[in-house]
Amino acid sequence: MWPDGTLVMDSQGNLIPTYNQDVIMGFASAFTGWGYYQPNQANGRLPTNFGPPANYTNPMVLVPFHHDLGSKLLLENVVLPPAWGSQADPSSTYFDTYGTADLRQALDSIFSHANVGPFICRQLIQRLVTSHPSRDYLYRVVQAFNENGSGGRGDLQAVLKAILLDPEARSSAAGAQTTFGKQREPLLRATATARAFPPPAALTGSYNQNGSRVVAVSTAGSHRLNNGDVVFLSFTDTSGQPAPASQSYSVTVNGPASFTVNDPALSSGTYTQSPATSISNMVTGTVVVTNVITVNISGHALVPGTPVYLTFLSGGASNGLFQAIWTTANSFAAATAQNNSSSGSALMAKLAGGGYIQRGTTNTISLPIPHGFKPGDRVWVNFASGTAADGAYIVETVPDPKRFTVTAATSVNQTFRGVTVYPLIPPPLVRSGNVLVRLSTWNFGSTDSSLTQTPLYSPTVFNFFFPDYMFPGALGAAGLTTPEFQLTSDTEVALQMNFLAGGLLNNAGNTNGLSSFTSGSGAVALDLGPWMTPANTADAGIPALVDVLATLLTGGSLSPSAKALIVAYVASTARFPYSTPPTATQMRERVRSVVHLLVTSPDFTIQR
């Protein structure tokens, strides 16, 4: 490519290739031997194992024995020499450094090539300013890439300055052209909305659990939550007990600075104790007369013969270790030595959703929440997959709060998901400490079915779309590159609009202005509360509110006709009743309707 992005031709009008198959093979050889991270050998040399566990966090590491020692052809006819002398001697440290030198020189070869400037700069302009930059615009930015004014190449600070301060990026005349601008990616439509209306800052507070499943939280300030709102709680225990799991919780509000949540490690239900009951033992097949406790806990997942530790909160039954005699989906019975009739509420500890890695006889069990175990504790483990045997185990070691090891009777190497752990020890029910309350975690999860994009899951190295994509029809016929339109179809547009509407309108119960993307899960919270004032939401205030929010969301590019439509729709007592003084619900409905109409408008979807 020339610096303006046009393709270089020979005298016959044929494209001049940048590389051929030999160059591809040369770079492939230069990159051989690199694998997942692992520590060096004890003597400081690079590792020899080419099969370490997957590691997506730490940098890759070279295993020299798997690096090609021959010559390699790179770009512009640069040839890396083969290893010779001590470089080819595995006992020498130069054997290690030869491969790392190959990598460095291969990357330098790419970085120095003339195509890199126009290739990278064009895509940066597409992401930041306009999908179809002019040749002159690209040429000016490439000059900044090639030379930052101080002899430096590839200075991205200089490149971004050139992109954003270029006359074509800042010109109102260019912005008015129908060929200028870019469509926001679906995901960025959601994140732009979230950034425009950030949630309240995290709150500090304290928690107290006093003998039941309920954890009471008191916050230092008003939490503005409603029953059923989801927040992320990070607990720090100060009472000497394992802290509750730090995760998302659905809250029950008690007051402006207090709410409760349920301990996720505990399952609750009711029980009835009956003396001298005839019962068929489903383990032995015999009929016995015994004192029986029947427990009703939905989804307990016990089977006959499973031991379980029960805590009774009322009715007088004694806490302790029991064994299930018979079970159904939502209840089970256990024999007891207590000869009396009683009933009340009961708790059992159950930790589900884990997995395990067994190496030899050491079985490392991982759980989604902290288990609170210490070596010597007894547990019952149900394995849903693999050959690991269900049964009672002793906790051997505790590598971290979410993992523990047990010793298996049979030696085997296997890894499987699907583990449920029943602690055979009393659960921590009396504890206290500090808590951090966060309304937003930015954990979108999978959004392929709603946004046609999931963060960090682009299908190619280019992105979710190709830089040269042309949308069929008028745009393609005009020769315009419109990368983001590769994600555009009638179905996908409807899905994206529904996602935006759901994030803004889903929390009908909260009249404080809080809502959240991903169906109110608390993952990406929005706060419209600051705009919910009588001055902003009265009929006379709606035009100014639209102006302010349009500046925030569209950079002031909202068209007069779009503004008129939004004002006429929202400032209507027929659609949005409004009293004097207004209620919180009335103010909320008007504010979020303005925001909803703005973020689903073409003026927001297309950036200019």
Coordinates of N, CA, C and O in Angstrom, one line a residue, residues 53-54 354-367 383 385 388 399 403-408 412-419:
P53 N -0.3 -26.5 31.5 CA -1.7 -26.2 31.4 C -2.0 -24.9 30.8 O -1.1 -24.0 30.7
A54 N -3.2 -24.7 30.2 CA -3.6 -23.5 29.6 C -3.5 -22.3 30.6 O -3.9 -22.5 31.7
G354 N -19.7 -26.8 41.2 CA -18.2 -26.9 41.1 C -17.7 -27.9 40.1 O -18.4 -28.4 39.2
G355 N -16.4 -28.1 40.2 CA -15.8 -29.1 39.3 C -14.6 -29.7 40.0 O -14.3 -29.3 41.1
Y356 N -13.9 -30.6 39.4 CA -12.7 -31.2 40.0 C -11.6 -31.6 39.0 O -11.9 -31.9 37.8
I357 N -10.4 -31.6 39.5 CA -9.2 -32.1 38.8 C -8.6 -33.1 39.6 O -8.1 -32.8 40.7
Q358 N -8.5 -34.3 39.1 CA -7.9 -35.4 39.9 C -6.6 -35.8 39.2 O -6.6 -36.1 38.0
R359 N -5.5 -35.8 39.9 CA -4.2 -36.2 39.4 C -3.7 -37.3 40.4 O -3.4 -37.0 41.6
G360 N -3.7 -38.5 39.9 CA -3.4 -39.6 40.8 C -4.5 -39.8 41.8 O -5.7 -39.9 41.5
T361 N -4.2 -39.8 43.1 CA -5.2 -39.9 44.1 C -5.6 -38.6 44.7 O -6.4 -38.5 45.6
T362 N -4.9 -37.5 44.3 CA -5.2 -36.2 44.8 C -6.3 -35.6 44.0 O -6.1 -35.3 42.8
N363 N -7.5 -35.3 44.6 CA -8.6 -34.7 43.9 C -8.8 -33.3 44.4 O -9.1 -33.1 45.6
T364 N -8.6 -32.3 43.5 CA -8.8 -30.9 43.9 C -10.2 -30.5 43.4 O -10.5 -30.5 42.2
I365 N -11.0 -30.1 44.4 CA -12.4 -29.7 44.1 C -12.4 -28.2 44.1 O -12.0 -27.5 45.1
S366 N -13.0 -27.6 43.1 CA -13.2 -26.2 43.0 C -14.7 -25.8 43.1 O -15.5 -26.5 42.5
L367 N -15.0 -24.8 43.8 CA -16.4 -24.3 44.0 C -16.5 -22.9 43.6 O -15.6 -22.1 43.6
F383 N -20.3 -36.4 42.8 CA -19.6 -36.2 41.5 C -20.6 -36.5 40.4 O -21.0 -37.6 40.2
S385 N -19.9 -36.4 37.1 CA -19.3 -36.9 35.9 C -17.9 -37.6 36.3 O -17.4 -37.3 37.4
A388 N -14.8 -40.5 39.7 CA -14.7 -40.2 41.1 C -15.9 -40.8 41.9 O -17.0 -40.6 41.4
P399 N -5.9 -25.1 49.2 CA -5.1 -24.2 48.5 C -5.5 -22.8 48.4 O -4.7 -21.9 48.4
R403 N -11.1 -23.7 46.8 CA -10.6 -25.0 46.5 C -10.2 -25.8 47.7 O -9.7 -25.2 48.7
F404 N -10.3 -27.1 47.6 CA -9.8 -28.0 48.7 C -9.5 -29.3 48.0 O -10.0 -29.6 46.9
T405 N -8.7 -30.1 48.7 CA -8.3 -31.4 48.2 C -8.8 -32.5 49.1 O -8.9 -32.4 50.3
V406 N -9.1 -33.7 48.5 CA -9.4 -34.9 49.2 C -8.6 -36.0 48.5 O -8.1 -35.9 47.4
T407 N -8.5 -37.1 49.2 CA -7.8 -38.3 48.7 C -8.7 -39.3 48.2 O -9.6 -39.8 48.9
A408 N -8.6 -39.7 46.9 CA -9.4 -40.7 46.2 C -8.9 -42.1 46.5 O -7.7 -42.2 46.6
V412 N -6.2 -41.9 39.2 CA -6.5 -41.7 37.8 C -6.3 -40.2 37.5 O -6.3 -39.4 38.5
N413 N -6.2 -39.8 36.3 CA -6.1 -38.4 35.9 C -7.4 -38.0 35.1 O -7.7 -38.6 34.1
Q414 N -8.1 -37.1 35.6 CA -9.4 -36.7 35.0 C -9.8 -35.3 35.5 O -9.4 -34.8 36.5
T415 N -10.5 -34.6 34.6 CA -11.0 -33.3 34.9 C -12.5 -33.2 34.5 O -12.8 -33.6 33.3
F416 N -13.4 -32.9 35.4 CA -14.8 -32.8 35.0 C -15.5 -31.7 35.8 O -15.1 -31.3 36.8
R417 N -16.6 -31.2 35.2 CA -17.5 -30.3 35.8 C -18.6 -31.1 36.5 O -18.9 -32.2 36.2
G418 N -19.3 -30.4 37.5 CA -20.4 -31.0 38.1 C -20.1 -31.7 39.4 O -19.9 -32.9 39.5
V419 N -20.0 -30.8 40.5 CA -19.7 -31.3 41.8 C -20.7 -30.6 42.8 O -20.9 -29.4 42.7

